[in-house]
Coordinates of C-alpha atoms and ligand atoms in Angstrom, one line a residue:
X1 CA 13.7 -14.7 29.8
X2 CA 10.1 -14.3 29.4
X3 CA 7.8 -17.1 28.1
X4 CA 5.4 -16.7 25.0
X5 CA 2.8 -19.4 27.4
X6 CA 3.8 -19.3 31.2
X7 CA 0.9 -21.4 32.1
X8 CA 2.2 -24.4 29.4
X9 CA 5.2 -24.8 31.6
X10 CA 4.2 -25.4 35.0
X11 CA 1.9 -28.6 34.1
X12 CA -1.4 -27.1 35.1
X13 CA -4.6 -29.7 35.2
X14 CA -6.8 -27.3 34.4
X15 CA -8.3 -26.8 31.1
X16 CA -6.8 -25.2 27.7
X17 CA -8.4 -26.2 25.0
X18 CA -12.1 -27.7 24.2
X19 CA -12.7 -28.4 20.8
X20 CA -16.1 -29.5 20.2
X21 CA -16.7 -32.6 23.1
X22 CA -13.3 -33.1 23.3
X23 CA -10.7 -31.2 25.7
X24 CA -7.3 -31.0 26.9
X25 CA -5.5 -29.6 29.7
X26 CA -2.8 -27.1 29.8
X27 CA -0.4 -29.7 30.6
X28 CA -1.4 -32.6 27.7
X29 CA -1.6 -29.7 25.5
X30 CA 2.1 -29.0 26.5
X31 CA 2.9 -32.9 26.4
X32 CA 1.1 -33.1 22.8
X33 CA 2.9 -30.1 21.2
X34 CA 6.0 -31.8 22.4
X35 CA 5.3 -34.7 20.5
X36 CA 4.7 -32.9 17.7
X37 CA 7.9 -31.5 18.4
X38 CA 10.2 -34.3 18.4
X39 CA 8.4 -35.6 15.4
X40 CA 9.2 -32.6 13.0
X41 CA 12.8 -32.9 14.2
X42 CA 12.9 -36.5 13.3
X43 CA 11.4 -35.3 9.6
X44 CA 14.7 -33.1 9.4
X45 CA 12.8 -30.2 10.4
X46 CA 15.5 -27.4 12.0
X47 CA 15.2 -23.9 13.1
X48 CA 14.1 -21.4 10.8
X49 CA 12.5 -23.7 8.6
X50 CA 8.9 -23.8 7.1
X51 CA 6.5 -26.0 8.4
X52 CA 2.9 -26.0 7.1
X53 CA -0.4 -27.2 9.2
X54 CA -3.8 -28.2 7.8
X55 CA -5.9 -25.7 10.5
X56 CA -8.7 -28.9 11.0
X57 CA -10.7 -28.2 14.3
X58 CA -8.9 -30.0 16.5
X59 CA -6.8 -30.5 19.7
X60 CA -3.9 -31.9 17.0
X61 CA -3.8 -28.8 14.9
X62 CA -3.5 -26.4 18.1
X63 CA -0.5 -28.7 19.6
X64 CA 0.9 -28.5 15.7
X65 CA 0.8 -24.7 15.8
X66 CA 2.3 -24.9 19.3
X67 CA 4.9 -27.6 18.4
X68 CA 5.9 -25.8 15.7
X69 CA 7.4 -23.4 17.7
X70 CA 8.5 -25.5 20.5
X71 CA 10.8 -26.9 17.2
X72 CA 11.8 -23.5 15.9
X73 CA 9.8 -23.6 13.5
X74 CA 7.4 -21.3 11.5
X75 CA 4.2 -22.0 10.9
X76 CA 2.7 -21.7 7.1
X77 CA -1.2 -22.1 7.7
X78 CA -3.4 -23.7 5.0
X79 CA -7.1 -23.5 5.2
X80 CA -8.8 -26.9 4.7
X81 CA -11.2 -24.6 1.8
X82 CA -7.6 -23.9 -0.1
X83 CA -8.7 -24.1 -4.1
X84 CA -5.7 -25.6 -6.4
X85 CA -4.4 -21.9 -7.4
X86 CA -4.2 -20.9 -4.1
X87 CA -2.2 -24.0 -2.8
X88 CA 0.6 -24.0 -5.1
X89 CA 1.3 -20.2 -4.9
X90 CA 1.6 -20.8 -0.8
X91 CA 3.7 -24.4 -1.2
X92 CA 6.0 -22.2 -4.3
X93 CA 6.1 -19.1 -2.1
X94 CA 6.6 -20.4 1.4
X95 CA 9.3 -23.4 0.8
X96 CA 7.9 -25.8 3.0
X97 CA 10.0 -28.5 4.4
X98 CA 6.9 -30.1 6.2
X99 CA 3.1 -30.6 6.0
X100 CA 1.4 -31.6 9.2
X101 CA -2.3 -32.8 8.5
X102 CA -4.3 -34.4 11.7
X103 CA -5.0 -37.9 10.8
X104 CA -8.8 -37.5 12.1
X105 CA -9.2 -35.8 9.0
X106 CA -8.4 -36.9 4.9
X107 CA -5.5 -34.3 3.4
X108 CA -7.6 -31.7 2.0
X109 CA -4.8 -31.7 -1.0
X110 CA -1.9 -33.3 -1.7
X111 CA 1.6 -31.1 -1.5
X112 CA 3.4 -32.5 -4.9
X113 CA 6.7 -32.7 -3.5
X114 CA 6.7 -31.9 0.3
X115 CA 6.8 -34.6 2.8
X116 CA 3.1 -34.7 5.0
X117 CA 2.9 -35.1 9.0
X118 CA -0.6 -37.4 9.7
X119 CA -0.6 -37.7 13.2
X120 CA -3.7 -37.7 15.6
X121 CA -1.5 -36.8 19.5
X122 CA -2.9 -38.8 22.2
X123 CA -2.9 -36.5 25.7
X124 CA 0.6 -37.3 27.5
X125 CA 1.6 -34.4 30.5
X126 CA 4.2 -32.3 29.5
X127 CA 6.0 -28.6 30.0
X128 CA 6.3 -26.4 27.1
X129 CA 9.2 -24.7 28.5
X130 CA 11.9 -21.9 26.6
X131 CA 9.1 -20.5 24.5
X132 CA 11.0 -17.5 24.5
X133 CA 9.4 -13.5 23.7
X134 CA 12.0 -12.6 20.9
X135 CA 11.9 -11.6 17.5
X136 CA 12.0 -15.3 15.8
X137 CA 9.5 -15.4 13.0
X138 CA 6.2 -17.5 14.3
X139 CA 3.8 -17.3 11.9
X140 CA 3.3 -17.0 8.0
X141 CA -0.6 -15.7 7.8
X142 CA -1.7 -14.8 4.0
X143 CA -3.7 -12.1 3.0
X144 CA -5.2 -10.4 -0.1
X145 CA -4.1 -7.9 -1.7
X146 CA -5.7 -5.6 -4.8
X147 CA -4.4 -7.6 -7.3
X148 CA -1.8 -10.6 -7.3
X149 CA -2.0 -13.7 -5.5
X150 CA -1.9 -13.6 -1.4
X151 CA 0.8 -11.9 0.4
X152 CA 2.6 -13.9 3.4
X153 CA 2.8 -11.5 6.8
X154 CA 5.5 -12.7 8.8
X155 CA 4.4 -12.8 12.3
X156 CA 7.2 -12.5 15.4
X157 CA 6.4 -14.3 18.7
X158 CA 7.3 -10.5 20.1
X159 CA 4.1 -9.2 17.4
X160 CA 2.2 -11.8 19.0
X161 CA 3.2 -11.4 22.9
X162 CA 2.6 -7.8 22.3
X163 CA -0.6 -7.9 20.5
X164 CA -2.1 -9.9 23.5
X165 CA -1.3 -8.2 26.3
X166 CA -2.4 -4.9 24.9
X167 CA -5.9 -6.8 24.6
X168 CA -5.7 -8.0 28.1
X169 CA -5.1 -4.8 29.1
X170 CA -7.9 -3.5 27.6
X171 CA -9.9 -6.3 28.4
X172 CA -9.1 -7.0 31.4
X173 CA -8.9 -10.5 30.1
X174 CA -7.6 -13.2 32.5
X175 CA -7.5 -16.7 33.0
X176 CA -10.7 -16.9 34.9
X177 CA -12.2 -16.3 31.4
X178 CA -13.2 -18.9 28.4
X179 CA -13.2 -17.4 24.7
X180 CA -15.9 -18.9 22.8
X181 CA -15.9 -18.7 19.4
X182 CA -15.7 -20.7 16.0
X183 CA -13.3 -18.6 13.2
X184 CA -10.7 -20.4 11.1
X185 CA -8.0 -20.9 12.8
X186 CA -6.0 -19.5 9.3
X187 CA -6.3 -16.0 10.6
X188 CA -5.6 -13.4 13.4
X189 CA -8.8 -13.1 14.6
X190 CA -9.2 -17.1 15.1
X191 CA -5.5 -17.9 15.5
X192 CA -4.1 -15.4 17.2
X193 CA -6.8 -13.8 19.2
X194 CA -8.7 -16.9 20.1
X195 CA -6.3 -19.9 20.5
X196 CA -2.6 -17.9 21.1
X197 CA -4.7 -15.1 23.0
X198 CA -6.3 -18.3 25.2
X199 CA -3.5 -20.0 26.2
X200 CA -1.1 -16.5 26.8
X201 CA -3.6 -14.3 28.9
X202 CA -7.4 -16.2 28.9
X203 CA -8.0 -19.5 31.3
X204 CA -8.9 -21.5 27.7
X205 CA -10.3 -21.3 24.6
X206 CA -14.0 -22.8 23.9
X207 CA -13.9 -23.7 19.9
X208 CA -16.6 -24.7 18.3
X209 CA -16.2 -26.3 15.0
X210 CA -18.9 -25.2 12.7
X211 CA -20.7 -21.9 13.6
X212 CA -24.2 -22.3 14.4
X213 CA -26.3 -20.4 16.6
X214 CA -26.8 -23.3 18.6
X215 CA -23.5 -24.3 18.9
X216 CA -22.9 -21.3 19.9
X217 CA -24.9 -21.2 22.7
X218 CA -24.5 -24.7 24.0
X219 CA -20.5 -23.5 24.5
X220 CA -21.8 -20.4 25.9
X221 CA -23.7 -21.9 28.4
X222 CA -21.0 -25.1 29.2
X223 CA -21.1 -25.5 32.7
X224 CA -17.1 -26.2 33.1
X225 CA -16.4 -22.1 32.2
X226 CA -16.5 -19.3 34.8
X227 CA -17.6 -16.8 32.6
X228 CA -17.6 -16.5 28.9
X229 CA -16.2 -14.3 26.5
X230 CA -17.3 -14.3 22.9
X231 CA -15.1 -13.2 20.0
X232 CA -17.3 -13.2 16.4
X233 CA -17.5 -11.2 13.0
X234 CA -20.1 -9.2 12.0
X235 CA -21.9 -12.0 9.6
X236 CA -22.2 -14.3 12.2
X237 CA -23.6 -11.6 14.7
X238 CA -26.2 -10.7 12.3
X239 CA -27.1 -14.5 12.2
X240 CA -27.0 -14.6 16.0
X241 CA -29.7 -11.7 16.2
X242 CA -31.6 -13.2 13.5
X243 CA -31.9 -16.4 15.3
X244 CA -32.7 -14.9 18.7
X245 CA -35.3 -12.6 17.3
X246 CA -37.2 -16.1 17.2
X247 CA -35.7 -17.8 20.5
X248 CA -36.0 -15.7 23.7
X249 CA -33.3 -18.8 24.8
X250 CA -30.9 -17.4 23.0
X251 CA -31.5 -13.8 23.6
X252 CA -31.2 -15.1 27.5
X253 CA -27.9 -16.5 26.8
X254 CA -26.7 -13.7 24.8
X255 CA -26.2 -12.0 28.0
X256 CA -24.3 -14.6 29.5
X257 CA -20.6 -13.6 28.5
X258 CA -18.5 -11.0 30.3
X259 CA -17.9 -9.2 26.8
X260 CA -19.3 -9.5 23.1
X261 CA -16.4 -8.8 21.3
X262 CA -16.9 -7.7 17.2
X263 CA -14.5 -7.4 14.3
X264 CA -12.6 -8.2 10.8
X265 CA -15.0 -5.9 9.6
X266 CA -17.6 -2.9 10.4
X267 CA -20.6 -4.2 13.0
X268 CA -23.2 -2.0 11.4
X269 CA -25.3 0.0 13.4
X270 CA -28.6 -1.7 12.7
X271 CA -27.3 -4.9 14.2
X272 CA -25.9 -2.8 17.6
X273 CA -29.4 -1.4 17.9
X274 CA -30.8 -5.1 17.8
X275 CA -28.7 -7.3 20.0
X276 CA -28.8 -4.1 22.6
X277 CA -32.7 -4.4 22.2
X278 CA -32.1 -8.7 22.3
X279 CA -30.0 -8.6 25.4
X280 CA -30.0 -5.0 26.5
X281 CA -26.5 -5.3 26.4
X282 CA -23.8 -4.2 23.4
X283 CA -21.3 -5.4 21.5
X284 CA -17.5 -4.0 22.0
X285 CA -15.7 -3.4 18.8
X286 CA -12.0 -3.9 17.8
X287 CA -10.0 -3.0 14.5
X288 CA -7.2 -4.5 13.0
X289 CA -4.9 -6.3 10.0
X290 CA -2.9 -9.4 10.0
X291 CA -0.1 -6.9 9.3
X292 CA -0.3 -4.9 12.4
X293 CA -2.6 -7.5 14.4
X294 CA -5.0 -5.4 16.7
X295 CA -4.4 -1.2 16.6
X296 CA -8.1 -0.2 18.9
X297 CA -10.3 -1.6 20.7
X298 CA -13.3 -0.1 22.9
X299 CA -12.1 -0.7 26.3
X300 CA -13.8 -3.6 28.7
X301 CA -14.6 -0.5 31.4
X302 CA -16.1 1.5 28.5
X303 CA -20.0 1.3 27.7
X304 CA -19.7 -0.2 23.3
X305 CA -20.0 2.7 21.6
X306 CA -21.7 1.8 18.1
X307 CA -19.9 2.9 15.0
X308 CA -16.4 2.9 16.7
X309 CA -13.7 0.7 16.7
X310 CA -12.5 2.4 20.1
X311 CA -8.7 3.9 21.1
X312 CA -5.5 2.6 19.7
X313 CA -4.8 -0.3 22.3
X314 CA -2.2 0.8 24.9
X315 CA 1.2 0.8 23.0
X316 CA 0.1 1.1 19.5
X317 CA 0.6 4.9 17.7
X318 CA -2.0 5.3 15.7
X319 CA -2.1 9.0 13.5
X320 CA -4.5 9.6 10.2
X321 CA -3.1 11.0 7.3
X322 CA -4.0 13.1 4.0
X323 CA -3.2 11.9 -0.1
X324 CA 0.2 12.8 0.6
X325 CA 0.8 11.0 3.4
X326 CA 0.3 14.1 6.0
X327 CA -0.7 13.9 9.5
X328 CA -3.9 15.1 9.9
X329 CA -4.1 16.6 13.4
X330 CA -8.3 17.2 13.6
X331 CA -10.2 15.0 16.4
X332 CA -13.8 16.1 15.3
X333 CA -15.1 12.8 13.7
X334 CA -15.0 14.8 10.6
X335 CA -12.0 15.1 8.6
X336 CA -11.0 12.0 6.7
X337 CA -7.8 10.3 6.7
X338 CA -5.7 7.1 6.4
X339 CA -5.0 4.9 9.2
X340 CA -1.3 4.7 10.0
X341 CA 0.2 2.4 12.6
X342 CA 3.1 2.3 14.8
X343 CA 4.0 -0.3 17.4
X344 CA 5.7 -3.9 18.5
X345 CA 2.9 -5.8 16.9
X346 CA 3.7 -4.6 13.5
X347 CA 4.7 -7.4 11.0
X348 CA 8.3 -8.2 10.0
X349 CA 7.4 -7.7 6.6
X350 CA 6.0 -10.1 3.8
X351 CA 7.5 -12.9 2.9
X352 CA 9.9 -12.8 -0.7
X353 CA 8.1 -9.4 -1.2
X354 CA 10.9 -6.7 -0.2
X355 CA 8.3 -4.3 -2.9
X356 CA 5.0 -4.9 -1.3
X357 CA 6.4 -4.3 2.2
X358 CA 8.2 -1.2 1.6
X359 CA 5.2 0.4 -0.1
X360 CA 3.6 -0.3 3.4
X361 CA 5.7 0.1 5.9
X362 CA 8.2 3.5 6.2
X363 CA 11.7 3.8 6.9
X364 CA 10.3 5.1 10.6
X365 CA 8.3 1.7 11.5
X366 CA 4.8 3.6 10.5
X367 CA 2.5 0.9 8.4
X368 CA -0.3 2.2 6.2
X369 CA -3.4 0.1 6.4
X370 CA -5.9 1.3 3.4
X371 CA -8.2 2.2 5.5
X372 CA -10.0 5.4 5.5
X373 CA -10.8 6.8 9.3
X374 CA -12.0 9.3 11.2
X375 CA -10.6 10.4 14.8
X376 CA -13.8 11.9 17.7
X377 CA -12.5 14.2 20.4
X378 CA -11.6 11.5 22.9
X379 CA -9.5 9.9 20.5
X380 CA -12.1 6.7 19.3
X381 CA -11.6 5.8 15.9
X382 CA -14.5 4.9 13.3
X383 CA -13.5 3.0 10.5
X384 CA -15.2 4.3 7.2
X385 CA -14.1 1.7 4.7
X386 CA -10.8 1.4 2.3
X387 CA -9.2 2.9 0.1
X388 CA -9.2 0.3 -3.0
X389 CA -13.3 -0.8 -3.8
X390 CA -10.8 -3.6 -5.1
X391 CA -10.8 -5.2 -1.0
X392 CA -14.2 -6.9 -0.5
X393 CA -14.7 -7.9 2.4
X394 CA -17.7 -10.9 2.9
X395 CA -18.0 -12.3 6.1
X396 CA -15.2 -11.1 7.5
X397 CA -13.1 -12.5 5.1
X398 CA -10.5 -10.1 3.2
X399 CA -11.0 -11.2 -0.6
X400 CA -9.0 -9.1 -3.8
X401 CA -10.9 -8.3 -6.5
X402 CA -7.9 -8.8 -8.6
X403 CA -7.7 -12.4 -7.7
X404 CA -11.2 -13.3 -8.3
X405 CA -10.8 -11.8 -12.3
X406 CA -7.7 -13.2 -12.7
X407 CA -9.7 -16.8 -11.6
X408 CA -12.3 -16.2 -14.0
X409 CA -10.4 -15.3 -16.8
X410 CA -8.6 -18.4 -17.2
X411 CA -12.4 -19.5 -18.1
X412 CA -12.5 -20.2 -21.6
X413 CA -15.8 -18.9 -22.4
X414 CA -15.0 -15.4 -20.1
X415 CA -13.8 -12.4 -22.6
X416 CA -13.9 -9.7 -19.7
X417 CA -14.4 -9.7 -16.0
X418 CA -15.0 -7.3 -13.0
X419 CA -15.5 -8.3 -9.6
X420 CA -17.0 -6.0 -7.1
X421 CA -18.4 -6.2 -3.5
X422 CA -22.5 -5.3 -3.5
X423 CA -23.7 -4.6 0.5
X424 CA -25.2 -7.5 1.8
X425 CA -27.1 -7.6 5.3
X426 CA -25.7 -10.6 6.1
X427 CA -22.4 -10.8 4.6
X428 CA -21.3 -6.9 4.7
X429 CA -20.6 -7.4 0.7
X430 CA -21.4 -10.2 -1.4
X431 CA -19.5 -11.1 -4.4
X432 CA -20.6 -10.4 -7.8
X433 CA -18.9 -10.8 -11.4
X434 CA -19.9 -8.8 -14.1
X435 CA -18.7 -11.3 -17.1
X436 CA -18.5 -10.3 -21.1
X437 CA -18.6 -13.9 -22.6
X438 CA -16.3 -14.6 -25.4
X439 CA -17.6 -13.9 -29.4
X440 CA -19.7 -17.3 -29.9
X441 CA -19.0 -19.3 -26.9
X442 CA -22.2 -20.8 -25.1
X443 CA -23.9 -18.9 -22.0
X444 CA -24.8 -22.2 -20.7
X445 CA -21.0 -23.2 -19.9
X446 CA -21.0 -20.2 -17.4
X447 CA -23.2 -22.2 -14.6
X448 CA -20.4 -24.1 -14.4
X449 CA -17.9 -20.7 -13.9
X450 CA -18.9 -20.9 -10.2
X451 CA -17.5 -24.6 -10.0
X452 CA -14.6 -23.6 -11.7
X453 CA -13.8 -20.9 -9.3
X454 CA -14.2 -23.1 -6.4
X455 CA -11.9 -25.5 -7.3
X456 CA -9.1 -23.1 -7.7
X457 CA -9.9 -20.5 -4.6
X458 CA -11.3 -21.0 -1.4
X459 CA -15.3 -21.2 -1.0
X460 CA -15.7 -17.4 0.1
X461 CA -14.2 -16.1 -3.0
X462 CA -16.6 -17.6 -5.0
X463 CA -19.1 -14.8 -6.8
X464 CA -22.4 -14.9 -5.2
X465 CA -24.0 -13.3 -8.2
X466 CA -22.8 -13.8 -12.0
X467 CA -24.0 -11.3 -14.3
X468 CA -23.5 -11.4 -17.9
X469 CA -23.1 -8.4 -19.6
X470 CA -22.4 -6.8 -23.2
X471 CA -19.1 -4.6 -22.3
X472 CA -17.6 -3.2 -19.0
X473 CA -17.9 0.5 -18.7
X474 CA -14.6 1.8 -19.0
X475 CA -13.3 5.7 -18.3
X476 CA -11.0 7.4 -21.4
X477 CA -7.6 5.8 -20.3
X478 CA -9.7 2.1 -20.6
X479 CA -9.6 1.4 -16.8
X480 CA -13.1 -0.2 -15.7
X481 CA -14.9 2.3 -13.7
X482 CA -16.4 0.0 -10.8
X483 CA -18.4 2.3 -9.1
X484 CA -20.6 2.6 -12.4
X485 CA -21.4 -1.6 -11.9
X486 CA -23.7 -1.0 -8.9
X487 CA -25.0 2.1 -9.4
X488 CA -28.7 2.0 -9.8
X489 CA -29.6 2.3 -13.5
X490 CA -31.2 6.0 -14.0
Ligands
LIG1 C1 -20.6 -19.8 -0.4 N1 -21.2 -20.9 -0.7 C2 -21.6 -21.0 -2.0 C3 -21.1 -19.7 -2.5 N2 -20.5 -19.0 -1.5 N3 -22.2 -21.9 -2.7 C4 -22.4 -21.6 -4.0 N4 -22.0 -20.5 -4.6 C5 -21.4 -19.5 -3.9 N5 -21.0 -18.4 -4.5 C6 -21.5 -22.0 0.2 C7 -20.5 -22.1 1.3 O1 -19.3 -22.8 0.9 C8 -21.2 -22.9 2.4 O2 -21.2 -24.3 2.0 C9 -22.6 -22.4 2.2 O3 -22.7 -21.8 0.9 C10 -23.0 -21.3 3.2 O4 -22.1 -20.2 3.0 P1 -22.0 -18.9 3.8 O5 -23.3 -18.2 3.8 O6 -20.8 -18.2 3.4 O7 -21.9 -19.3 5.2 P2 -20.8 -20.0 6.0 O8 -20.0 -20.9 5.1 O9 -21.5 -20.5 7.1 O10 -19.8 -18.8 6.4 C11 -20.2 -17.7 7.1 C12 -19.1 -17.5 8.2 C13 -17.8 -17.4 7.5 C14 -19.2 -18.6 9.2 C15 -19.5 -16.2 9.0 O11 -17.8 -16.3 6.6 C16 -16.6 -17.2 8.5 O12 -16.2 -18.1 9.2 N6 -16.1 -15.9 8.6 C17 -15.0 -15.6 9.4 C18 -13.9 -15.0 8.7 C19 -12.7 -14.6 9.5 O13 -12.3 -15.3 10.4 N7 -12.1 -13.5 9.3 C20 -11.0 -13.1 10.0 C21 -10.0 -12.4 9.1 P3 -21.1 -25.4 3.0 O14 -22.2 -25.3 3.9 O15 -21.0 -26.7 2.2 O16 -19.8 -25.2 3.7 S1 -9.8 -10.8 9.5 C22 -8.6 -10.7 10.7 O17 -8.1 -11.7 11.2 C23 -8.3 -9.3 11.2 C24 -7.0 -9.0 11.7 C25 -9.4 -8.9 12.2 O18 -9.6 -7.7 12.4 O19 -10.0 -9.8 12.8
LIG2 P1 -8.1 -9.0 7.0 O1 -7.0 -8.8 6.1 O2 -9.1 -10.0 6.5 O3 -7.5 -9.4 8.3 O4 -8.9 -7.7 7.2 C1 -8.4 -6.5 7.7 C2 -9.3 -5.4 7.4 O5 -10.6 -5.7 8.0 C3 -8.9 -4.1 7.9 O6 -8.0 -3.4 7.0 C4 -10.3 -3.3 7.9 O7 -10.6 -2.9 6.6 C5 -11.2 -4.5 8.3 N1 -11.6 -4.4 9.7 C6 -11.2 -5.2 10.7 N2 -11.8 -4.9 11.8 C7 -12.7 -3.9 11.6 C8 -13.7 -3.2 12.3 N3 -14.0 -3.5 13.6 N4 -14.4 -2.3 11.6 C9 -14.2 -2.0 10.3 N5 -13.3 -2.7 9.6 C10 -12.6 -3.6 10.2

């Protein structure tokens, strides 16, 4: 049998997890996430079943996740930032039996009708044993889509166990290194990569709570690590180089860790150019979708190369493909085509939607990601963007137009809405509404449309920009033509 965590079993003393001042070895993570364990079971909680976790920063949360499985269990993450809308379509859709929230922390929201976990674990030693590799669903991550609320990817501990050793691989990640870094732990990049990927194939994971430059740095530069490795989106590089432009400290400690890892979206090239001139060192890219986790990366051994998301990681198939859903053979960094994946880290489908997942994933085991690519003679990828201008992407987050409209429709004073994604140097795209305001209602109730957006979606999804227009332009068959919103006026 092989073990999801070998280094949870053997009741190692050295350090897993540091979340802000406070840390954990392997072994009291091991002892905590037993806790957790045995409490779930006491709440009824049996194999297969549902559990959902508040991801707070903290020790609590990770030994939750961990627990979770150590129970059977699968895990439904809920971002503390969930808006109203957003948490009854996950508690309708998942069927939760449980809600774990860490007792540090208030309950972001209450569950109406599901029984809720407060529990702060103390440290107690203990082996995390028969974690087994298999194909038992671990995690329920959930994404945008176009339109429609959030999908739920089902996530195998074999996607997962996969996933990370591909990265190692590439990597050469090992438990001599620390992963900095300070994403939501509500999503593969965070979750996955930088608390799962810690505690498989990395010596532990550095998290710090809030990103701040200087947070960032004072982790960087923690004297209990070996050597550092930082994992980051795009936005908060950008802030990074901002800040260091100004602090030759930071620059300094910029060129600490082993690797500057990038993604969840494009690292544009003006920012390569200035952390290279920062640091004189680059940033190596990666590419990927909760569905299918991480497809390329640019190798550890390999110099960054700016613009690329690298190879497909060793194991994954990776082919482009025309309209028709052709292979497309060229390697010339020229021809355009849609990125399809094959391999063990692709999702076991969405959850209650048998119709989203076969429209995404063939007969053959081949998933098609949206996302437009080209192929360079040695292979390296470079994403171009997506297919549907109705995926924004704003810090790194994934965000559906669709959603966003639907939101502000259910504004009484909204007639029409289209939401679009406008670049933005430090977000990638910002959110803007267009809004047509109903026949006589007051223009003055729409300050409040932000407010009303934020209590029903996350924070991110709220539009940046509101602008109020007469009519939406609209092509013959009526269909909004998006493009036409942000393009200069002639
Ligand atoms: C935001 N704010 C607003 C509005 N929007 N206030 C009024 N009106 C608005 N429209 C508020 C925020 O809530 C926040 O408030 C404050 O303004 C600052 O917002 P912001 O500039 O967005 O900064 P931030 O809150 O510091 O967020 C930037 C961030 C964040 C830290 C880079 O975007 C982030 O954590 N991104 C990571 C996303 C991620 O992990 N993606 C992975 C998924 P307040 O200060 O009160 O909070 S992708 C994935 O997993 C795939 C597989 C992959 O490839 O990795
Ligand atoms: P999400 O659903 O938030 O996990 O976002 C997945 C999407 O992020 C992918 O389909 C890509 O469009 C985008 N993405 C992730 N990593 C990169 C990258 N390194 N370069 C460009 N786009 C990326």
């Amino acid at each position: 049998m092989s073990e999801l965590f070998p280094r949870l079993v053997s009741r190692e003393s050295r350090l897993a997890l540091q979340v802000g001042d406070a840390s954990w070895t392997c072994a009291e993570l091991a002892g905590a996430a037993l806790l957790h364990a045995a409490a779930t079971e006491r709440s009824g909680v049996r194999v297969g079943d549902r559990v959902a976790v508040w991801a707070h920063p903290s020790l609590s949360t990770a030994a939750a996740i961990l627990g979770n499985m150590a129970a059977g269990a699968v895990t439904v993450l809920l971002s503390p930032k969930l808006g109203s809308h957003e948490l009854t379509h996950i508690v309708n859709d998942a069927s939760l039996k449980l809600v774990f929230s860490d007792s540090g922390y208030p309950t972001p929201r209450e569950v109406d009708g599901v029984v809720c976990l407060r529990e702060r674990y103390e440290p107690s030693e203990g082996s995390l044993r028969s974690l087994e590799v298999n194909d038992s669903p671990a995690l329920i991550l959930y994404t945008s889509g176009t339109t429609g609320p959030p999908k739920g990817a089902v996530i195998t501990r074999g996607n997962i166990a996969a996933n990370l050793d591909a990265l190692a691989q590439a990597w050469e990640w090992t438990d001599r290194d620390t992963v900095v870094h300070s994403l939501p732990l509500i999503h593969v990049h965070g979750l996955v990569l930088g608390l799962l990927g810690s505690l498989r194939v990395g010596g532990a994971l550095h998290y710090v709570p809030r990103f701040s430059p200087d947070g960032i740095a004072a982790a960087l530069t923690d004297s209990r690590h070996d050597r550092t490795v930082l994992f980051a989106v795009p936005t908060m590089y950008h802030r990074l180089a901002e800040a260091a432009e100004s602090d030759a400290g930071l620059a300094e400690v910029l060129k600490r860790p082993r690797l500057l890892i990038s993604g969840s979206a494009g690292l544009p090239l003006r920012e390569h150019q200035r952390i290279q001139r920062l640091t004189g060192r680059g940033v190596h890219e990666r590419y990927g979708l909760p569905e299918t986790l991480i497809t390329c990366g640019v190798p550890a051994s390999h110099a960054p190369t700016p613009g690329f998301v690298g190879p497909p990681l060793p194991g994954v198939e990776l082919a482009l493909v025309d309209d028709m859903r052709r292979p497309i053979n060229a390697h010339d960094d020229e021809t355009i085509g849609e990125v399809v994946v094959r391999s063990p880290s692709v999702f076991a489908g969405y959850l209650n939607r048998p119709d989203a997942t076969a429209a995404v994933l063939d007969e053959e085991g081949w998933f098609y990601t949206g996302d437009l690519a080209t192929r360079a003679k040695d292979g390296s990828i470079r994403i171009l963007g997506r297919r549907s201008t109705d995926l924004i992407k704003t810090g790194g987050y994934r965000v559906g137009a669709g959603e966003i409209e639907a939101c502000v429709l259910g504004h009484p004073a909204v007639a029409e809405v289209a939401v679009v994604g406008a670049p933005d140097d430090d977000l990638g795209q910002r959110i803007v509404a267009f809004v047509v305001v109903r026949p006589g209602e007051d223009i003055d109730q729409l300050t409040a449309l932000n407010d009303f957006v934020a209590e029903r979606l996350s924070p991110h999804k709220r539009p940046r920009d509101i602008r109020i227009v007469e009519k939406l332009p609209r092509n013959a068959m009526g269909k909004v033509q998006k493009k036409r919103l942000l393009a200069p006026r002639p």
